[in-house]
Each structure stands twice: as C-alpha cells, then as structure tokens.
Coordinates of N, CA and C in Angstrom, one line a residue:
M1408 N -19.5 -29.2 15.4 CA -18.8 -28.4 16.3 C -19.3 -26.9 16.1
T1409 N -19.7 -26.3 17.2 CA -20.2 -24.9 17.1 C -19.0 -24.0 17.3
T1410 N -19.1 -22.8 16.6 CA -18.1 -21.8 16.7 C -18.6 -20.7 17.5
E1411 N -17.9 -20.2 18.5 CA -18.3 -19.0 19.3 C -17.9 -17.8 18.4
L1412 N -18.9 -17.0 18.1 CA -18.7 -15.9 17.2 C -18.3 -14.7 18.0
I1413 N -17.3 -13.9 17.5 CA -16.8 -12.7 18.1 C -17.2 -11.5 17.3
R1414 N -17.7 -10.5 17.9 CA -18.1 -9.3 17.1 C -16.9 -8.4 17.0
L1415 N -17.0 -7.5 16.0 CA -15.9 -6.5 15.8 C -15.9 -5.5 17.0
G1416 N -14.8 -5.0 17.3 CA -14.7 -4.1 18.5 C -15.2 -2.7 18.2
P1417 N -15.3 -1.8 19.2 CA -15.7 -0.5 19.1 C -14.8 0.4 18.2
E1418 N -13.5 0.0 18.2 CA -12.6 0.7 17.3 C -13.0 0.7 15.8
S1419 N -13.5 -0.5 15.5 CA -14.0 -0.7 14.1 C -15.1 0.2 13.8
L1420 N -16.1 0.3 14.7 CA -17.2 1.2 14.5 C -16.7 2.7 14.4
A1421 N -15.8 3.0 15.3 CA -15.3 4.4 15.3 C -14.6 4.7 14.0
A1422 N -13.8 3.8 13.4 CA -13.1 4.1 12.2 C -14.1 4.1 11.0
R1423 N -15.1 3.3 11.0 CA -16.1 3.3 9.9 C -16.9 4.6 10.0
R1424 N -17.2 5.1 11.2 CA -18.0 6.3 11.3 C -17.1 7.5 10.9
A1425 N -15.8 7.4 11.2 CA -14.9 8.5 10.9 C -14.8 8.6 9.3
R1426 N -14.8 7.4 8.6 CA -14.8 7.5 7.2 C -16.0 8.2 6.6
V1427 N -17.2 7.8 7.2 CA -18.4 8.5 6.8 C -18.3 10.0 7.1
G1428 N -17.9 10.4 8.3 CA -17.7 11.8 8.6 C -16.8 12.5 7.7
L1429 N -15.7 11.9 7.3 CA -14.7 12.6 6.4 C -15.4 12.7 5.0
G1430 N -16.0 11.7 4.5 CA -16.6 11.7 3.2 C -17.7 12.7 3.2
T1431 N -18.6 12.7 4.2 CA -19.7 13.7 4.2 C -19.2 15.1 4.3
S1432 N -18.1 15.3 5.1 CA -17.6 16.7 5.2 C -17.0 17.1 3.8
A1433 N -16.3 16.2 3.1 CA -15.8 16.6 1.8 C -16.9 16.9 0.8
F1434 N -18.0 16.1 0.8 CA -19.1 16.4 -0.1 C -19.9 17.6 0.3
L1435 N -19.9 17.9 1.6 CA -20.6 19.1 2.1 C -19.9 20.4 1.6
I1436 N -18.6 20.3 1.7 CA -17.8 21.5 1.2 C -18.0 21.7 -0.2
V1437 N -18.0 20.7 -1.0 CA -18.3 20.8 -2.5 C -19.7 21.3 -2.7
A1438 N -20.6 20.8 -1.9 CA -22.0 21.2 -2.1 C -22.2 22.7 -1.7
L1439 N -21.5 23.1 -0.7 CA -21.6 24.5 -0.3 C -21.0 25.5 -1.3
V1440 N -19.8 25.1 -1.8 CA -19.2 25.9 -2.9 C -20.1 25.9 -4.1
A1441 N -20.7 24.8 -4.5 CA -21.6 24.8 -5.6 C -22.8 25.7 -5.4
T1442 N -23.3 25.6 -4.1 CA -24.5 26.5 -3.8 C -24.1 28.0 -3.9
F1443 N -22.9 28.3 -3.4 CA -22.5 29.7 -3.4 C -22.4 30.1 -4.9
L1444 N -21.7 29.3 -5.7 CA -21.6 29.6 -7.2 C -22.9 29.7 -7.9
A1445 N -23.9 28.8 -7.5 CA -25.2 28.9 -8.1 C -25.9 30.2 -7.8
R1446 N -25.8 30.6 -6.5 CA -26.5 31.8 -6.1 C -25.8 33.0 -6.8
R1447 N -24.5 33.0 -6.9 CA -23.8 34.1 -7.5 C -24.2 34.2 -9.0
F1448 N -24.4 33.1 -9.7 CA -24.8 33.2 -11.1 C -26.3 33.1 -11.3
S1449 N -27.1 33.3 -10.2 CA -28.6 33.3 -10.2 C -29.2 32.1 -10.9
V1450 N -28.8 31.0 -10.5 CA -29.4 29.7 -11.0 C -30.8 29.6 -10.5
D1451 N -31.8 29.3 -11.3 CA -33.2 29.2 -11.0 C -33.4 27.8 -10.4
F1452 N -33.0 27.5 -9.2 CA -33.1 26.2 -8.6 C -33.0 26.4 -7.1
P1453 N -33.8 25.7 -6.3 CA -33.6 25.9 -4.8 C -32.3 25.2 -4.4
V1454 N -31.2 26.0 -4.4 CA -29.8 25.5 -4.2 C -29.6 25.0 -2.8
W1455 N -30.4 25.3 -1.9 CA -30.2 24.8 -0.5 C -30.5 23.3 -0.4
V1456 N -31.1 22.8 -1.5 CA -31.5 21.3 -1.5 C -30.2 20.5 -1.5
V1457 N -29.2 20.9 -2.2 CA -28.0 20.1 -2.3 C -27.3 19.9 -1.0
P1458 N -26.9 21.0 -0.2 CA -26.3 20.7 1.0 C -27.2 19.9 2.0
V1459 N -28.5 20.2 2.0 CA -29.4 19.4 2.9 C -29.4 18.0 2.5
A1460 N -29.4 17.7 1.2 CA -29.3 16.3 0.8 C -28.0 15.6 1.2
V1461 N -26.9 16.3 1.1 CA -25.6 15.7 1.6 C -25.7 15.4 3.1
V1462 N -26.2 16.3 3.9 CA -26.3 16.1 5.3 C -27.2 14.9 5.6
V1463 N -28.4 14.8 4.9 CA -29.3 13.7 5.1 C -28.6 12.4 4.7
L1464 N -28.0 12.3 3.6 CA -27.3 11.1 3.2 C -26.2 10.7 4.1
G1465 N -25.5 11.7 4.7 CA -24.4 11.5 5.7 C -25.0 10.9 6.9
A1466 N -26.2 11.4 7.4 CA -26.8 10.8 8.6 C -27.3 9.4 8.3
V1467 N -27.9 9.1 7.2 CA -28.3 7.8 6.8 C -27.1 6.9 6.7
S1468 N -26.0 7.3 6.2 CA -24.8 6.5 6.1 C -24.2 6.2 7.5
W1469 N -24.3 7.2 8.4 CA -23.8 7.0 9.8 C -24.6 5.9 10.4
W1470 N -25.9 5.9 10.2 CA -26.8 4.9 10.8 C -26.5 3.5 10.2
W1471 N -26.4 3.5 8.8 CA -26.2 2.2 8.1 C -24.8 1.6 8.5
V1472 N -23.8 2.4 8.7 CA -22.5 1.8 9.1 C -22.6 1.2 10.5
G1473 N -23.4 1.8 11.4 CA -23.6 1.1 12.7 C -24.4 -0.2 12.6
L1474 N -25.4 -0.2 11.7 CA -26.1 -1.5 11.5 C -25.3 -2.5 10.9
D1475 N -24.5 -2.2 9.8 CA -23.6 -3.1 9.2 C -22.5 -3.6 10.2
H1476 N -22.0 -2.8 11.0 CA -21.0 -3.2 12.0 C -21.6 -4.2 13.0
S1477 N -22.8 -4.0 13.3 CA -23.4 -5.0 14.3 C -23.7 -6.3 13.7
R1478 N -23.6 -6.5 12.4 CA -23.9 -7.8 11.7 C -22.6 -8.5 11.4
W1479 N -21.4 -7.9 11.6 CA -20.1 -8.6 11.4 C -19.8 -9.5 12.6
A1480 N -19.4 -10.7 12.4 CA -18.9 -11.6 13.4 C -18.0 -12.7 12.8
W1481 N -17.1 -13.1 13.6 CA -16.2 -14.2 13.1 C -15.9 -15.2 14.3
G1482 N -15.5 -16.3 13.9 CA -15.1 -17.3 14.9 C -14.1 -18.3 14.3
L1483 N -13.3 -18.9 15.2 CA -12.3 -19.9 14.7 C -12.3 -21.0 15.7
N1484 N -12.6 -22.3 15.2 CA -12.5 -23.4 16.1 C -11.5 -24.4 15.5
E1485 N -11.5 -25.6 16.0 CA -10.5 -26.6 15.5 C -10.6 -27.0 14.0
D1486 N -11.9 -26.8 13.5 CA -12.1 -27.3 12.2 C -12.3 -26.2 11.1
L1487 N -12.8 -25.0 11.5 CA -13.0 -24.0 10.5 C -13.0 -22.6 11.0
L1488 N -12.9 -21.7 10.0 CA -13.0 -20.2 10.3 C -14.4 -19.9 9.7
E1489 N -15.2 -19.2 10.5 CA -16.5 -18.7 10.1 C -16.6 -17.2 10.2
V1490 N -17.1 -16.6 9.1 CA -17.2 -15.2 9.1 C -18.7 -14.9 8.6
R1491 N -19.4 -14.1 9.4 CA -20.8 -13.7 9.1 C -20.8 -12.2 8.9
R1492 N -21.6 -11.7 7.9 CA -21.7 -10.3 7.6 C -22.9 -10.1 6.8
G1493 N -23.3 -8.8 6.6 CA -24.4 -8.4 5.7 C -25.6 -7.9 6.4
V1494 N -26.2 -6.9 5.8 CA -27.5 -6.4 6.4 C -28.6 -6.9 5.5
L1495 N -28.7 -6.5 4.3 CA -29.8 -6.9 3.4 C -29.6 -8.3 2.9
V1496 N -28.4 -8.6 2.6 CA -28.0 -10.0 2.2 C -27.0 -10.5 3.2
R1497 N -27.4 -11.5 3.9 CA -26.5 -12.1 4.9 C -25.6 -13.1 4.2
R1498 N -24.3 -13.0 4.5 CA -23.3 -13.8 4.0 C -22.6 -14.6 5.1
V1499 N -22.4 -15.9 4.9 CA -21.7 -16.7 5.8 C -20.6 -17.4 5.1
Y1500 N -19.4 -17.2 5.5 CA -18.2 -17.9 4.9 C -17.7 -18.9 5.9
L1501 N -17.6 -20.1 5.5 CA -17.1 -21.2 6.3 C -15.9 -21.8 5.5
V1502 N -14.7 -21.6 6.2 CA -13.5 -22.0 5.5 C -12.8 -23.1 6.4
P1503 N -12.7 -24.3 5.8 CA -12.0 -25.4 6.6 C -10.6 -25.0 6.8
R1504 N -10.1 -25.2 8.1 CA -8.8 -24.9 8.4 C -7.7 -25.5 7.5
N1505 N -8.0 -26.8 7.1 CA -7.0 -27.5 6.3 C -6.9 -26.9 4.9
R1506 N -7.8 -26.0 4.5 CA -7.7 -25.3 3.2 C -7.0 -24.0 3.3
I1507 N -6.7 -23.5 4.5 CA -6.1 -22.2 4.6 C -4.6 -22.3 4.3
Q1508 N -4.2 -21.5 3.3 CA -2.8 -21.5 2.9 C -2.0 -20.3 3.5
N1509 N -2.7 -19.2 3.6 CA -1.9 -18.0 4.0 C -2.9 -17.0 4.6
V1510 N -2.4 -16.1 5.5 CA -3.2 -15.0 6.0 C -2.4 -13.8 5.9
T1511 N -3.0 -12.8 5.2 CA -2.3 -11.5 5.1 C -3.1 -10.4 5.7
T1512 N -2.4 -9.3 6.1 CA -3.1 -8.2 6.7 C -2.7 -6.9 5.9
T1513 N -3.7 -6.0 5.8 CA -3.5 -4.7 5.2 C -4.1 -3.6 6.1
T1514 N -3.5 -2.5 6.1 CA -4.0 -1.4 6.9 C -3.7 -0.1 6.2
G1515 N -4.6 0.9 6.5 CA -4.5 2.2 5.9 C -4.2 3.2 7.1
P1516 N -4.0 4.5 6.7 CA -3.7 5.5 7.8 C -4.8 5.6 8.8
L1517 N -6.1 5.6 8.4 CA -7.2 5.7 9.4 C -7.3 4.4 10.2
Q1518 N -7.0 3.3 9.6 CA -7.0 2.0 10.4 C -5.9 2.0 11.4
N1519 N -4.7 2.5 11.0 CA -3.6 2.6 11.9 C -4.0 3.5 13.1
R1520 N -4.6 4.6 12.9 CA -5.0 5.5 14.0 C -5.9 4.8 15.0
F1521 N -6.8 3.8 14.5 CA -7.7 3.1 15.5 C -7.2 1.8 15.9
G1522 N -6.0 1.3 15.4 CA -5.4 0.1 15.8 C -6.2 -1.1 15.2
I1523 N -6.7 -1.0 14.0 CA -7.4 -2.1 13.3 C -6.7 -2.4 12.0
L1524 N -7.2 -3.5 11.3 CA -6.6 -3.8 10.0 C -7.6 -4.7 9.3
N1525 N -7.3 -5.0 8.1 CA -8.1 -6.0 7.3 C -7.3 -7.3 7.2
L1526 N -7.9 -8.4 7.5 CA -7.3 -9.7 7.5 C -7.9 -10.5 6.4
A1527 N -7.0 -10.9 5.5 CA -7.5 -11.8 4.4 C -7.0 -13.2 4.6
V1528 N -7.9 -14.1 4.5 CA -7.5 -15.6 4.6 C -7.6 -16.1 3.2
H1529 N -6.4 -16.6 2.7 CA -6.3 -17.2 1.4 C -6.4 -18.7 1.5
T1530 N -7.2 -19.3 0.6 CA -7.4 -20.7 0.7 C -6.8 -21.4 -0.5
A1531 N -6.7 -22.7 -0.4 CA -6.2 -23.6 -1.5 C -7.4 -23.9 -2.4
G1532 N -7.0 -24.0 -3.7 CA -8.0 -24.4 -4.7 C -8.3 -23.2 -5.6
A1533 N -8.5 -23.5 -6.8 CA -8.7 -22.4 -7.9 C -10.0 -21.7 -7.8
R1534 N -11.0 -22.4 -7.3 CA -12.4 -21.8 -7.3 C -12.7 -21.1 -6.0
T1535 N -11.8 -21.1 -5.1 CA -12.1 -20.4 -3.8 C -11.5 -19.1 -3.8
R1536 N -12.1 -18.2 -3.1 CA -11.5 -16.8 -3.0 C -11.2 -16.5 -1.6
S1537 N -10.5 -15.4 -1.4 CA -10.1 -15.0 -0.1 C -11.3 -14.5 0.7
V1538 N -11.2 -14.8 2.0 CA -12.3 -14.3 2.9 C -11.6 -13.2 3.7
V1539 N -12.2 -12.0 3.7 CA -11.6 -10.8 4.4 C -12.5 -10.4 5.6
I1540 N -11.8 -10.2 6.7 CA -12.5 -9.6 7.9 C -12.0 -8.2 7.9
E1541 N -12.9 -7.3 7.6 CA -12.5 -5.8 7.6 C -12.6 -5.2 9.0
D1542 N -11.6 -4.3 9.2 CA -11.5 -3.5 10.4 C -11.5 -4.4 11.7
L1543 N -10.6 -5.4 11.6 CA -10.4 -6.3 12.8 C -9.4 -5.7 13.7
D1544 N -9.6 -5.9 15.0 CA -8.6 -5.5 16.0 C -7.3 -6.2 15.8
A1545 N -6.2 -5.4 15.9 CA -4.9 -6.0 15.6 C -4.6 -7.2 16.5
G1546 N -5.0 -7.1 17.7 CA -4.8 -8.2 18.7 C -5.5 -9.5 18.2
H1547 N -6.7 -9.4 17.8 CA -7.5 -10.5 17.3 C -6.8 -11.1 16.0
A1548 N -6.3 -10.2 15.2 CA -5.6 -10.7 13.9 C -4.4 -11.5 14.3
A1549 N -3.6 -11.0 15.3 CA -2.4 -11.8 15.7 C -2.8 -13.1 16.3
S1550 N -3.9 -13.1 17.1 CA -4.4 -14.4 17.7 C -4.8 -15.4 16.6
I1551 N -5.5 -14.9 15.5 CA -5.9 -15.8 14.4 C -4.7 -16.4 13.8
R1552 N -3.7 -15.6 13.5 CA -2.5 -16.0 12.8 C -1.8 -17.1 13.7
R1553 N -1.7 -16.8 15.0 CA -1.0 -17.7 15.9 C -1.8 -19.0 16.0
R1554 N -3.1 -19.0 16.1 CA -3.9 -20.2 16.2 C -3.9 -21.0 15.0
L1555 N -3.7 -20.4 13.8 CA -3.5 -21.1 12.5 C -2.1 -21.6 12.3
G1556 N -1.2 -21.1 13.1 CA 0.2 -21.5 13.0 C 0.9 -20.8 11.8
L1557 N 0.4 -19.6 11.4 CA 0.9 -18.9 10.3 C 1.6 -17.6 10.7
Q1558 N 2.6 -17.7 11.5 CA 3.2 -16.5 12.0 C 4.0 -15.9 10.9

C-alpha cells in the first residue's frame, strides 16, 4: 500500500526562517558590540570579519532551512505512518498503526504565532522511539489524531 506524502506548509518555513533571523540578529548584535570594543581597545585584528562572518552564516542558514524544509514529508494510510526527512542523511520512519500508543503535541511561542506545532507519535515496545513531525500545521495534527482515533 503506497502512502501519499504531504509536505509541510509555508507556515513551517516562515517559522523556521524567523528562528534563523532572530538567532542571526542576536549574534550580529553581539558581534557588533565585540567589534566596537575591539576597536576601542585597539585590538590588532581585522574586527570587521566577525560581523561579516555572522551575516554569511545567517544567509547560509536561511538557505539550509529552506532546503531542509523541502525534504520533510509525512503520510498516513490504513497500515502505517510514514515520515521522511533529511538533507545529507535521508531518514525514513515507518510506524505501523497498530504500534501507535499515543500522540502528543508541543508548541512554543513562535510556533503559536504561525499556527504550527510539533507532533510526537509514541509507539509500543521498549526499543522503539517516538517519531516527531516538527512544525506541522495544527489542522494536519488534528487530522492525524482523529484518523488514529486518539482524540
């Protein structure tokens, strides 16, 4: 039985890029303060390198988040839940529906702002671990819970 895979929504990408933007901004402020202090104390180092490096790393992170987002997909059919993710290392999680014990959701302030959440599927068995779908649309999460009969 094939599973039709569903990609994460645009809200997920917006939230992930907002995290990158906030983190880059915080590091840039620290880098600018460090640059100012280094110039004030006449440090013999091209201090402009630090803020430029922060901006370049922020741009690369922005791009990477988009690439990672494009690789996330999930699907649910009569037999199993399938989650695919990963850029350099592709991961495929196949969880039989009869092994699913519980589904929990968590959300943070930024996720609340974008209407998304993390959905964790807990399975039976000591050697299995939870499968988490990060930054899932709240409507899709409710649909998964309803289809699994775990309201």
